[in-house]
Amino acid sequence: MLTPGIAFQPVVTYTNVSRRNAARCRLTSSPDSVAGPEPTEAQRTSQVRATVTRRIQTLGRQKRPKEAVSQLAEMARLGVQPDTQAATALIDACVRNRKMDMAQRVFEELFGEFLEPDDVTFSVLMRGYGEMNPPSWVLISGLLKMMDQKFSMKPSLAVHNTMLDICSRTRDEQRGVEIIDMMHSAGLQPDDFTLDIVKQRKVLRSHLKRVYS
């Protein structure tokens, strides 16, 4: 269980639950309940994932992260396994509400053998650790190491922008300069978000201009 009192299916049982419920849904669905051809299994799965992901996002904005977590159990009841987008939305719901222990448990439960994270997943987690007071750069560095060693991922521009935004917000100009250098060494080009991040920080703005001139 992710946290006491939350109905969340552990990964080790999720597949079996999904298969049983998928079969039940197919057996009990009424041909008269839907106009036109019955959707394929792939279409139904996509629709369920999209619907549940939107619910999770809404609950996150409404400061109801525990209910957002319970939506994955609802997805399992409908016979569908979560995808990376749904799982990342759940982490974001936790991060928005400063529930970083919950966000980390969701990540550990769902990503790895079960799902592959993407750069958005890592950016969301980093944003959460960056909103701590002070920012937890030890944990952020650990995520960078995990990206490389466990998932063979290189930090994207989105990941660099997330870290640079933390530096700009907390006036950590020395670390911000290092992140700009990392971006340049990785062959990444700044985008409009990068420029917006540094526009209020003269040291970062000047360094970005000098490195990319």
Short mmCIF file of C-alpha atoms in Angstrom, two decimals:
data_model
loop_
_atom_site.label_atom_id
_atom_site.label_comp_id
_atom_site.label_asym_id
_atom_site.label_seq_id
_atom_site.Cartn_x
_atom_site.Cartn_y
_atom_site.Cartn_z
CA MET A 1 0.00 0.00 0.00
CA LEU A 2 1.22 3.47 -0.79
CA THR A 3 -0.18 4.99 2.33
CA PRO A 4 -2.66 3.85 5.02
CA GLY A 5 -6.29 4.21 4.08
CA ILE A 6 -5.75 4.56 0.34
CA ALA A 7 -7.09 1.85 -1.95
CA PHE A 8 -4.09 1.24 -4.18
CA GLN A 9 -3.27 -2.03 -5.93
CA PRO A 10 0.39 -3.07 -5.54
CA VAL A 11 2.16 -3.63 -8.82
CA VAL A 12 2.66 -7.34 -8.10
CA THR A 13 -1.09 -7.92 -8.21
CA TYR A 14 -2.12 -5.22 -10.67
CA THR A 15 -1.81 -7.33 -13.81
CA ASN A 16 -3.96 -10.15 -12.50
CA VAL A 17 -6.61 -7.75 -11.24
CA SER A 18 -6.65 -5.97 -14.60
CA ARG A 19 -7.00 -9.20 -16.56
CA ARG A 20 -9.86 -10.47 -14.41
CA ASN A 21 -11.73 -7.18 -14.64
CA ALA A 22 -11.09 -6.83 -18.36
CA ALA A 23 -12.68 -10.23 -18.92
CA ARG A 24 -15.60 -9.29 -16.66
CA CYS A 25 -16.16 -6.04 -18.54
CA ARG A 26 -16.25 -7.86 -21.87
CA LEU A 27 -18.68 -10.48 -20.58
CA THR A 28 -21.09 -8.06 -18.95
CA SER A 29 -21.13 -5.23 -21.50
CA SER A 30 -24.44 -4.73 -23.23
CA PRO A 31 -24.52 -4.39 -27.03
CA ASP A 32 -27.38 -1.93 -26.66
CA SER A 33 -25.43 0.40 -24.35
CA VAL A 34 -23.30 1.91 -27.10
CA ALA A 35 -24.51 3.19 -30.41
CA GLY A 36 -22.57 1.95 -33.40
CA PRO A 37 -19.73 -0.59 -33.47
CA GLU A 38 -18.33 -1.68 -30.13
CA PRO A 39 -14.89 -0.11 -29.53
CA THR A 40 -11.85 -2.32 -29.80
CA GLU A 41 -9.93 -3.30 -26.68
CA ALA A 42 -7.18 -0.85 -27.61
CA GLN A 43 -9.71 1.98 -28.03
CA ARG A 44 -11.37 1.16 -24.72
CA THR A 45 -8.00 1.05 -22.94
CA SER A 46 -7.00 4.41 -24.42
CA GLN A 47 -10.31 5.98 -23.42
CA VAL A 48 -10.13 4.69 -19.84
CA ARG A 49 -6.55 5.90 -19.43
CA ALA A 50 -7.39 9.35 -20.79
CA THR A 51 -10.46 9.68 -18.57
CA VAL A 52 -8.69 8.55 -15.39
CA THR A 53 -5.68 10.76 -16.15
CA ARG A 54 -7.97 13.80 -16.42
CA ARG A 55 -9.59 12.88 -13.10
CA ILE A 56 -6.19 12.59 -11.44
CA GLN A 57 -5.15 15.99 -12.81
CA THR A 58 -8.39 17.57 -11.58
CA LEU A 59 -8.05 16.05 -8.12
CA GLY A 60 -4.48 17.28 -7.93
CA ARG A 61 -5.59 20.84 -8.70
CA GLN A 62 -8.35 20.48 -6.10
CA LYS A 63 -5.80 19.50 -3.42
CA ARG A 64 -7.15 15.97 -3.10
CA PRO A 65 -4.05 13.81 -3.69
CA LYS A 66 -5.30 10.79 -1.72
CA GLU A 67 -8.36 10.58 -3.95
CA ALA A 68 -6.07 10.94 -6.97
CA VAL A 69 -4.12 7.88 -5.82
CA SER A 70 -7.35 5.90 -5.49
CA GLN A 71 -8.06 6.51 -9.18
CA LEU A 72 -5.47 3.87 -10.11
CA ALA A 73 -7.53 1.30 -8.26
CA GLU A 74 -10.50 2.49 -10.32
CA MET A 75 -8.45 1.97 -13.47
CA ALA A 76 -7.66 -1.57 -12.36
CA ARG A 77 -11.37 -2.19 -11.67
CA LEU A 78 -12.01 -1.28 -15.29
CA GLY A 79 -9.41 -3.81 -16.40
CA VAL A 80 -6.79 -1.33 -17.58
CA GLN A 81 -3.19 -0.89 -16.46
CA PRO A 82 -1.88 2.66 -16.06
CA ASP A 83 0.49 4.15 -18.58
CA THR A 84 3.37 6.58 -18.07
CA GLN A 85 1.14 9.61 -18.57
CA ALA A 86 -1.37 8.52 -15.90
CA ALA A 87 1.35 7.61 -13.43
CA THR A 88 3.16 10.91 -14.03
CA ALA A 89 -0.11 12.80 -13.53
CA LEU A 90 -0.46 11.06 -10.18
CA ILE A 91 3.06 12.06 -9.15
CA ASP A 92 2.26 15.63 -10.20
CA ALA A 93 -0.90 15.58 -8.04
CA CYS A 94 1.24 14.62 -5.05
CA VAL A 95 3.92 17.20 -5.85
CA ARG A 96 1.35 19.98 -6.24
CA ASN A 97 0.20 19.29 -2.71
CA ARG A 98 3.71 18.93 -1.25
CA LYS A 99 3.29 15.23 -0.59
CA MET A 100 6.78 14.24 -1.67
CA ASP A 101 6.90 11.02 0.34
CA MET A 102 3.74 9.93 -1.45
CA ALA A 103 5.11 11.06 -4.82
CA GLN A 104 8.29 9.05 -4.30
CA ARG A 105 6.34 5.95 -3.27
CA VAL A 106 4.17 6.23 -6.38
CA PHE A 107 7.31 6.47 -8.50
CA GLU A 108 8.95 3.47 -6.82
CA GLU A 109 5.75 1.42 -7.06
CA LEU A 110 4.97 2.07 -10.71
CA PHE A 111 8.22 2.80 -12.51
CA GLY A 112 11.01 0.38 -13.27
CA GLU A 113 9.96 -3.11 -14.29
CA PHE A 114 6.33 -2.02 -14.68
CA LEU A 115 6.49 1.33 -16.52
CA GLU A 116 9.22 3.39 -18.17
CA PRO A 117 9.42 7.00 -16.95
CA ASP A 118 9.99 9.85 -19.38
CA ASP A 119 11.62 13.24 -18.96
CA VAL A 120 8.34 14.74 -17.75
CA THR A 121 8.21 12.18 -14.93
CA PHE A 122 11.66 13.19 -13.73
CA SER A 123 10.99 16.90 -14.22
CA VAL A 124 7.90 16.68 -12.01
CA LEU A 125 9.79 14.91 -9.23
CA MET A 126 12.66 17.39 -9.47
CA ARG A 127 10.25 20.29 -9.27
CA GLY A 128 8.84 18.83 -6.07
CA TYR A 129 12.24 18.42 -4.46
CA GLY A 130 13.14 21.91 -5.65
CA GLU A 131 10.16 23.37 -3.83
CA MET A 132 11.46 22.14 -0.50
CA ASN A 133 13.01 24.73 1.76
CA PRO A 134 15.87 24.53 1.06
CA PRO A 135 15.76 22.59 -2.23
CA SER A 136 16.97 19.01 -1.88
CA TRP A 137 19.76 18.96 -4.44
CA VAL A 138 20.98 15.65 -3.03
CA LEU A 139 17.72 14.00 -4.09
CA ILE A 140 17.68 15.86 -7.41
CA SER A 141 21.22 14.65 -8.11
CA GLY A 142 20.07 11.15 -7.22
CA LEU A 143 17.34 11.41 -9.85
CA LEU A 144 19.89 12.48 -12.47
CA LYS A 145 22.02 9.48 -11.56
CA MET A 146 18.98 7.19 -11.76
CA MET A 147 18.08 8.52 -15.20
CA ASP A 148 21.52 7.57 -16.47
CA GLN A 149 22.26 4.33 -14.66
CA LYS A 150 18.85 2.69 -14.36
CA PHE A 151 16.95 4.00 -17.37
CA SER A 152 19.77 4.96 -19.78
CA MET A 153 18.21 8.40 -20.22
CA LYS A 154 19.99 11.66 -20.88
CA PRO A 155 18.57 14.79 -19.20
CA SER A 156 16.41 16.64 -21.70
CA LEU A 157 15.99 20.38 -22.07
CA ALA A 158 12.85 20.12 -19.92
CA VAL A 159 14.88 18.56 -17.10
CA HIS A 160 17.57 21.24 -17.35
CA ASN A 161 14.93 23.97 -17.42
CA THR A 162 13.35 22.54 -14.28
CA MET A 163 16.67 22.64 -12.43
CA LEU A 164 17.50 26.09 -13.78
CA ASP A 165 14.10 27.36 -12.66
CA ILE A 166 14.82 26.13 -9.12
CA CYS A 167 18.13 27.99 -9.16
CA SER A 168 16.55 31.19 -10.46
CA ARG A 169 13.75 31.09 -7.91
CA THR A 170 16.12 30.47 -5.00
CA ARG A 171 18.83 32.85 -6.30
CA ASP A 172 21.34 30.00 -6.50
CA GLU A 173 23.29 31.63 -9.31
CA GLN A 174 26.44 29.52 -9.01
CA ARG A 175 24.51 26.30 -9.47
CA GLY A 176 22.47 27.92 -12.24
CA VAL A 177 25.66 28.74 -14.13
CA GLU A 178 26.72 25.09 -13.80
CA ILE A 179 23.39 23.91 -15.18
CA ILE A 180 23.69 26.24 -18.17
CA ASP A 181 27.14 24.77 -18.81
CA MET A 182 25.64 21.27 -18.57
CA MET A 183 23.00 22.22 -21.15
CA HIS A 184 25.65 23.53 -23.52
CA SER A 185 27.87 20.46 -23.09
CA ALA A 186 24.87 18.22 -23.83
CA GLY A 187 24.25 20.05 -27.11
CA LEU A 188 20.89 21.43 -25.96
CA GLN A 189 19.61 24.76 -27.24
CA PRO A 190 17.72 27.10 -24.89
CA ASP A 191 14.05 27.69 -25.65
CA ASP A 192 11.60 30.44 -24.72
CA PHE A 193 11.09 28.90 -21.29
CA THR A 194 14.83 28.99 -20.64
CA LEU A 195 14.95 32.67 -21.59
CA ASP A 196 11.96 33.42 -19.37
CA ILE A 197 13.63 31.67 -16.43
CA VAL A 198 16.81 33.76 -16.59
CA LYS A 199 15.38 37.14 -17.56
CA GLN A 200 15.13 38.32 -13.94
CA ARG A 201 18.60 37.02 -13.00
CA LYS A 202 21.36 39.11 -14.55
CA VAL A 203 24.16 36.63 -13.80
CA LEU A 204 22.28 33.74 -15.38
CA ARG A 205 21.05 35.82 -18.31
CA SER A 206 24.56 37.07 -19.08
CA HIS A 207 26.10 33.62 -18.77
CA LEU A 208 23.48 32.07 -21.06
CA LYS A 209 24.11 34.76 -23.66
CA ARG A 210 27.88 34.35 -23.44
CA VAL A 211 27.82 30.54 -23.68
CA TYR A 212 25.42 30.46 -26.63
CA SER A 213 26.72 33.46 -28.55
#
